[in-house]
Amino acid sequence: MMEETLLSLEQVLEATGGMHLLGNGTFHFTSVKTDSRDVCPDTLFVPLIGEQQDGHKYIGQALEKGASVVFMALKNFEANSETFVKLSLSHPKVFFIGVENTLTALQKIASCYVDGFENLIKIGITGSSGKTTTKEIAAAILSQHYTVVTNKGNFNSETGLPLSVFAIRKEHQVGLFEMGMNRRNEMKEIADVLKPRFAVITNIGTAHIGILGSREAIAEEKSQIFRHFKGFGTAIIPKDDDFCSYLTSQADGKIVYYGDGQDESISLEKNLGLSGFVLNIGGEKATFPLPGMYNYKNALAAMSLARALGLSFHEIAQGIESVKPLFGRSEVIETERCTIVQDCYNANPDSMSRSLSLVSDVPASSNVFLVLGDMLELGAESVKSHVEIGREAAATRATVLFIGNEMKHAYDEAVKSSGTERFLYYKDSSDASLSEVTVFLKGKLKKNDVVLIKGSRGMALERLTSLLSNGDVNA
């Protein structure tokens, strides 16, 4: 039995203001893709135009893989109509829809699709760091009571969020979506897609400050997540954030503050170090398996959301117990050689600082090695931010390996603060450099020692994990 089309031709044309240019037959699509490699039968293919690539050149490939509907920018069609007409003649049942801007059209049809689920509880989570972890904790908790749909990974951007909402189906009661941004007006665009009625802010930090220019600008942009409240939404805001008052002023709805001590029914009972925490949740004990006080704060945000949605303490405790670590985010990996904390999915000054705090959770009997890679996208703030991280790293008891052009500033500051004995520098994260790092660490590591790996995604430092997992353990 054929799956029902996600939207009708009339809905698509009305939402996008588009034109039906070519193709005839039964209008039908059950998935939406922007990458032709991901296209499968009955896909709406949206070719995006970027600085380096124009997706229109992959329309032929999308058709061969079974696309049933294709968006195209009208300017591209007008400039090369003969080619597109030929493609249509060879795929006569495929609908070609002309639009002014393919990205805007994607966002418009995503908004139209979401609007079709009137009873869906729509939740957005944003912040400078901790978004994905908070989303996954919240999903684990809310799934104890509701049928939940979320974005996969951190598919949270101007394209990722619109694509993610097409996973919503009739059986879903909660749509829980991470919402990220790295430029002005991006949050507005994706908030207009989801129109969340519940919004969680993890923090206002310095991620993407090189693009937005200041934390004030970041706070202003993040606050756009509240733009569809109109008196009926609920904002979950960190009480200890220095932009708390500003965020509160921007949310036209109910305000729920979270943070240690904000909800007397939830408390931290015991710190288990790298094994996480024991929490007291309304009298029930639950083990939260992610280490670091910053992850405890992420859990508080998720639990506050659950409380606002009426979940019981038992459901919240069950959800906390079911949380699983995510790849590259405070991921504790036990190897024969040592314990590796792989926290290298992304990095900015706030998340880097939080990761350094994990050193204090390691028993004094174990040596700690920090492998710190460049924090990218910091713009004019980069030198200052890396110098500060160098100072913070030097204040720990760890041996620190700094990797990358920007981390040279951190290394220099660390040496200036504490001498050269505990610090090493490698100019890049090439395979050759990581091999040198591996040789050094393998010569030093002993059983029960800890290696923390932290850096921006572009540094790909997770390669160290497999390199360190091979070989003998020092006695």
mmCIF file of C-alpha atoms in Angstrom, residues 35-226:
data_model
loop_
_atom_site.group_PDB
_atom_site.id
_atom_site.type_symbol
_atom_site.label_atom_id
_atom_site.label_comp_id
_atom_site.label_asym_id
_atom_site.label_seq_id
_atom_site.Cartn_x
_atom_site.Cartn_y
_atom_site.Cartn_z
ATOM 1 C CA ASP A 35 21.661 15.709 -0.953
ATOM 2 C CA SER A 36 21.158 13.747 -4.167
ATOM 3 C CA ARG A 37 23.133 10.836 -2.682
ATOM 4 C CA ASP A 38 20.384 10.353 -0.086
ATOM 5 C CA VAL A 39 17.502 10.354 -2.583
ATOM 6 C CA CYS A 40 15.302 7.265 -2.734
ATOM 7 C CA PRO A 41 12.016 6.589 -4.573
ATOM 8 C CA ASP A 42 9.265 9.145 -3.877
ATOM 9 C CA THR A 43 11.626 11.869 -2.656
ATOM 10 C CA LEU A 44 11.197 15.614 -3.029
ATOM 11 C CA PHE A 45 14.671 16.816 -3.995
ATOM 12 C CA VAL A 46 15.603 20.377 -3.013
ATOM 13 C CA PRO A 47 18.816 21.551 -4.741
ATOM 14 C CA LEU A 48 20.441 24.206 -2.576
ATOM 15 C CA ILE A 49 22.736 26.937 -3.876
ATOM 16 C CA GLY A 50 25.812 27.565 -1.715
ATOM 17 C CA GLU A 51 29.040 29.472 -2.028
ATOM 18 C CA GLN A 52 30.860 26.469 -3.486
ATOM 19 C CA GLN A 53 28.140 24.270 -4.963
ATOM 20 C CA ASP A 54 24.878 24.554 -6.873
ATOM 21 C CA GLY A 55 22.679 21.536 -6.220
ATOM 22 C CA HIS A 56 20.880 22.004 -9.540
ATOM 23 C CA LYS A 57 23.679 20.133 -11.288
ATOM 24 C CA TYR A 58 22.698 17.008 -9.319
ATOM 25 C CA ILE A 59 19.039 16.984 -10.385
ATOM 26 C CA GLY A 60 19.762 14.304 -12.997
ATOM 27 C CA GLN A 61 21.312 12.065 -10.354
ATOM 28 C CA ALA A 62 18.315 12.633 -8.054
ATOM 29 C CA LEU A 63 15.938 11.637 -10.859
ATOM 30 C CA GLU A 64 17.865 8.437 -11.547
ATOM 31 C CA LYS A 65 17.548 7.517 -7.853
ATOM 32 C CA GLY A 66 13.774 7.944 -7.858
ATOM 33 C CA ALA A 67 12.953 11.572 -7.024
ATOM 34 C CA SER A 68 9.275 12.230 -7.715
ATOM 35 C CA VAL A 69 9.276 16.006 -7.138
ATOM 36 C CA VAL A 70 12.059 18.534 -7.749
ATOM 37 C CA PHE A 71 12.326 22.157 -6.681
ATOM 38 C CA MET A 72 14.344 24.474 -8.878
ATOM 39 C CA ALA A 73 15.212 28.132 -8.673
ATOM 40 C CA LEU A 74 13.384 30.004 -11.420
ATOM 41 C CA LYS A 75 16.588 31.815 -12.408
ATOM 42 C CA ASN A 76 18.291 28.457 -12.987
ATOM 43 C CA PHE A 77 15.366 27.213 -15.063
ATOM 44 C CA GLU A 78 15.283 30.351 -17.182
ATOM 45 C CA ALA A 79 19.045 30.207 -17.765
ATOM 46 C CA ASN A 80 19.084 26.519 -18.715
ATOM 47 C CA SER A 81 15.522 25.544 -19.583
ATOM 48 C CA GLU A 82 16.505 23.263 -22.471
ATOM 49 C CA THR A 83 18.464 20.947 -20.169
ATOM 50 C CA PHE A 84 15.645 20.732 -17.633
ATOM 51 C CA VAL A 85 13.034 20.105 -20.343
ATOM 52 C CA LYS A 86 15.164 17.185 -21.607
ATOM 53 C CA LEU A 87 15.349 15.786 -18.070
ATOM 54 C CA SER A 88 11.577 16.101 -17.791
ATOM 55 C CA LEU A 89 10.986 14.307 -21.089
ATOM 56 C CA SER A 90 13.007 11.350 -19.810
ATOM 57 C CA HIS A 91 11.139 11.427 -16.462
ATOM 58 C CA PRO A 92 7.659 12.673 -17.479
ATOM 59 C CA LYS A 93 5.933 11.797 -14.172
ATOM 60 C CA VAL A 94 8.322 13.880 -12.063
ATOM 61 C CA PHE A 95 6.930 17.265 -10.978
ATOM 62 C CA PHE A 96 9.293 20.227 -11.431
ATOM 63 C CA ILE A 97 8.293 23.144 -9.176
ATOM 64 C CA GLY A 98 9.852 26.562 -9.819
ATOM 65 C CA VAL A 99 10.527 28.757 -6.781
ATOM 66 C CA GLU A 100 12.356 32.007 -6.114
ATOM 67 C CA ASN A 101 14.733 30.532 -3.539
ATOM 68 C CA THR A 102 15.046 26.793 -2.894
ATOM 69 C CA LEU A 103 16.143 27.127 0.766
ATOM 70 C CA THR A 104 13.238 29.448 1.560
ATOM 71 C CA ALA A 105 10.893 27.073 -0.253
ATOM 72 C CA LEU A 106 12.160 24.160 1.856
ATOM 73 C CA GLN A 107 11.509 26.132 5.042
ATOM 74 C CA LYS A 108 8.031 27.149 3.857
ATOM 75 C CA ILE A 109 6.870 23.613 3.063
ATOM 76 C CA ALA A 110 8.358 22.375 6.355
ATOM 77 C CA SER A 111 6.327 25.011 8.212
ATOM 78 C CA CYS A 112 3.207 23.989 6.282
ATOM 79 C CA TYR A 113 3.838 20.348 7.167
ATOM 80 C CA VAL A 114 4.275 21.065 10.894
ATOM 81 C CA ASP A 115 1.084 23.144 10.907
ATOM 82 C CA GLY A 116 -0.811 19.991 9.939
ATOM 83 C CA PHE A 117 -0.180 18.487 13.406
ATOM 84 C CA GLU A 118 -2.371 20.698 15.575
ATOM 85 C CA ASN A 119 -2.115 18.542 18.713
ATOM 86 C CA LEU A 120 1.652 18.054 18.601
ATOM 87 C CA ILE A 121 3.528 19.417 21.641
ATOM 88 C CA LYS A 122 6.301 21.391 19.928
ATOM 89 C CA ILE A 123 9.530 21.898 21.861
ATOM 90 C CA GLY A 124 12.675 23.732 20.791
ATOM 91 C CA ILE A 125 16.068 23.552 22.524
ATOM 92 C CA THR A 126 18.821 26.064 21.844
ATOM 93 C CA GLY A 127 21.936 27.494 23.467
ATOM 94 C CA SER A 128 25.626 27.992 22.800
ATOM 95 C CA SER A 129 26.565 24.536 24.073
ATOM 96 C CA GLY A 130 24.823 21.470 25.469
ATOM 97 C CA LYS A 131 21.918 21.530 22.994
ATOM 98 C CA THR A 132 22.278 18.010 21.656
ATOM 99 C CA THR A 133 22.974 16.453 25.046
ATOM 100 C CA THR A 134 20.009 18.270 26.623
ATOM 101 C CA LYS A 135 17.785 17.180 23.745
ATOM 102 C CA GLU A 136 18.803 13.542 24.170
ATOM 103 C CA ILE A 137 18.282 13.639 27.952
ATOM 104 C CA ALA A 138 14.869 15.262 27.453
ATOM 105 C CA ALA A 139 13.949 12.661 24.829
ATOM 106 C CA ALA A 140 14.880 9.826 27.201
ATOM 107 C CA ILE A 141 12.671 11.327 29.921
ATOM 108 C CA LEU A 142 9.694 12.396 27.808
ATOM 109 C CA SER A 143 9.621 9.000 26.075
ATOM 110 C CA GLN A 144 8.525 7.522 29.412
ATOM 111 C CA HIS A 145 5.172 9.249 28.914
ATOM 112 C CA TYR A 146 4.847 10.365 25.283
ATOM 113 C CA THR A 147 5.615 9.172 21.773
ATOM 114 C CA VAL A 148 8.499 11.485 20.841
ATOM 115 C CA VAL A 149 10.147 12.484 17.556
ATOM 116 C CA THR A 150 13.459 14.380 17.515
ATOM 117 C CA ASN A 151 16.102 15.478 15.041
ATOM 118 C CA LYS A 152 18.884 12.969 14.464
ATOM 119 C CA GLY A 153 22.227 14.082 15.878
ATOM 120 C CA ASN A 154 22.539 17.854 15.630
ATOM 121 C CA PHE A 155 20.526 18.269 12.421
ATOM 122 C CA ASN A 156 19.451 21.673 13.698
ATOM 123 C CA SER A 157 20.294 24.370 11.143
ATOM 124 C CA GLU A 158 18.497 26.404 8.469
ATOM 125 C CA THR A 159 18.359 23.203 6.394
ATOM 126 C CA GLY A 160 18.694 20.543 9.107
ATOM 127 C CA LEU A 161 15.650 21.618 11.127
ATOM 128 C CA PRO A 162 13.264 21.811 8.130
ATOM 129 C CA LEU A 163 14.415 18.389 6.926
ATOM 130 C CA SER A 164 14.030 16.955 10.441
ATOM 131 C CA VAL A 165 10.386 17.935 10.897
ATOM 132 C CA PHE A 166 9.361 15.723 7.976
ATOM 133 C CA ALA A 167 9.934 12.783 10.343
ATOM 134 C CA ILE A 168 6.790 13.800 12.279
ATOM 135 C CA ARG A 169 3.924 11.328 11.899
ATOM 136 C CA LYS A 170 0.372 11.081 13.253
ATOM 137 C CA GLU A 171 1.387 8.841 16.154
ATOM 138 C CA HIS A 172 3.826 11.386 17.581
ATOM 139 C CA GLN A 173 2.652 13.359 20.605
ATOM 140 C CA VAL A 174 5.831 15.412 21.140
ATOM 141 C CA GLY A 175 8.127 17.025 18.593
ATOM 142 C CA LEU A 176 11.433 17.751 20.381
ATOM 143 C CA PHE A 177 13.883 19.603 18.170
ATOM 144 C CA GLU A 178 17.324 21.069 18.705
ATOM 145 C CA MET A 179 17.618 24.489 17.057
ATOM 146 C CA GLY A 180 21.036 25.931 16.235
ATOM 147 C CA MET A 181 22.263 29.038 14.465
ATOM 148 C CA ASN A 182 25.540 30.568 13.324
ATOM 149 C CA ARG A 183 24.317 33.746 11.630
ATOM 150 C CA ARG A 184 21.808 36.523 12.138
ATOM 151 C CA ASN A 185 18.143 35.699 11.435
ATOM 152 C CA GLU A 186 18.733 31.939 11.259
ATOM 153 C CA MET A 187 16.864 31.316 14.528
ATOM 154 C CA LYS A 188 13.955 33.382 13.252
ATOM 155 C CA GLU A 189 13.795 31.273 10.091
ATOM 156 C CA ILE A 190 13.751 27.930 11.895
ATOM 157 C CA ALA A 191 11.454 29.171 14.677
ATOM 158 C CA ASP A 192 9.003 30.062 11.903
ATOM 159 C CA VAL A 193 9.186 26.423 10.789
ATOM 160 C CA LEU A 194 8.562 24.754 14.166
ATOM 161 C CA LYS A 195 6.760 27.523 16.091
ATOM 162 C CA PRO A 196 7.669 25.922 19.444
ATOM 163 C CA ARG A 197 5.380 26.373 22.438
ATOM 164 C CA PHE A 198 8.026 25.127 24.866
ATOM 165 C CA ALA A 199 11.581 26.450 24.540
ATOM 166 C CA VAL A 200 14.672 25.477 26.527
ATOM 167 C CA ILE A 201 17.767 27.689 26.642
ATOM 168 C CA THR A 202 20.921 25.869 27.781
ATOM 169 C CA ASN A 203 23.166 28.955 28.029
ATOM 170 C CA ILE A 204 24.349 32.090 26.258
ATOM 171 C CA GLY A 205 28.015 31.536 25.519
ATOM 172 C CA THR A 206 30.531 32.329 22.826
ATOM 173 C CA ALA A 207 29.910 29.719 20.120
ATOM 174 C CA HIS A 208 29.929 31.499 16.718
ATOM 175 C CA ILE A 209 30.892 34.787 18.329
ATOM 176 C CA GLY A 210 33.264 35.313 15.410
ATOM 177 C CA ILE A 211 30.221 35.621 13.146
ATOM 178 C CA LEU A 212 27.719 37.368 15.434
ATOM 179 C CA GLY A 213 30.250 39.639 17.133
ATOM 180 C CA SER A 214 29.129 39.629 20.782
ATOM 181 C CA ARG A 215 27.302 37.604 23.426
ATOM 182 C CA GLU A 216 24.593 40.275 23.384
ATOM 183 C CA ALA A 217 24.007 39.560 19.689
ATOM 184 C CA ILE A 218 23.986 35.811 20.404
ATOM 185 C CA ALA A 219 21.391 36.284 23.170
ATOM 186 C CA GLU A 220 19.248 38.418 20.898
ATOM 187 C CA GLU A 221 19.377 35.792 18.169
ATOM 188 C CA LYS A 222 18.688 32.878 20.533
ATOM 189 C CA SER A 223 15.678 34.684 22.011
ATOM 190 C CA GLN A 224 13.935 34.422 18.638
ATOM 191 C CA ILE A 225 13.007 30.891 19.698
ATOM 192 C CA PHE A 226 10.230 32.564 21.753
#
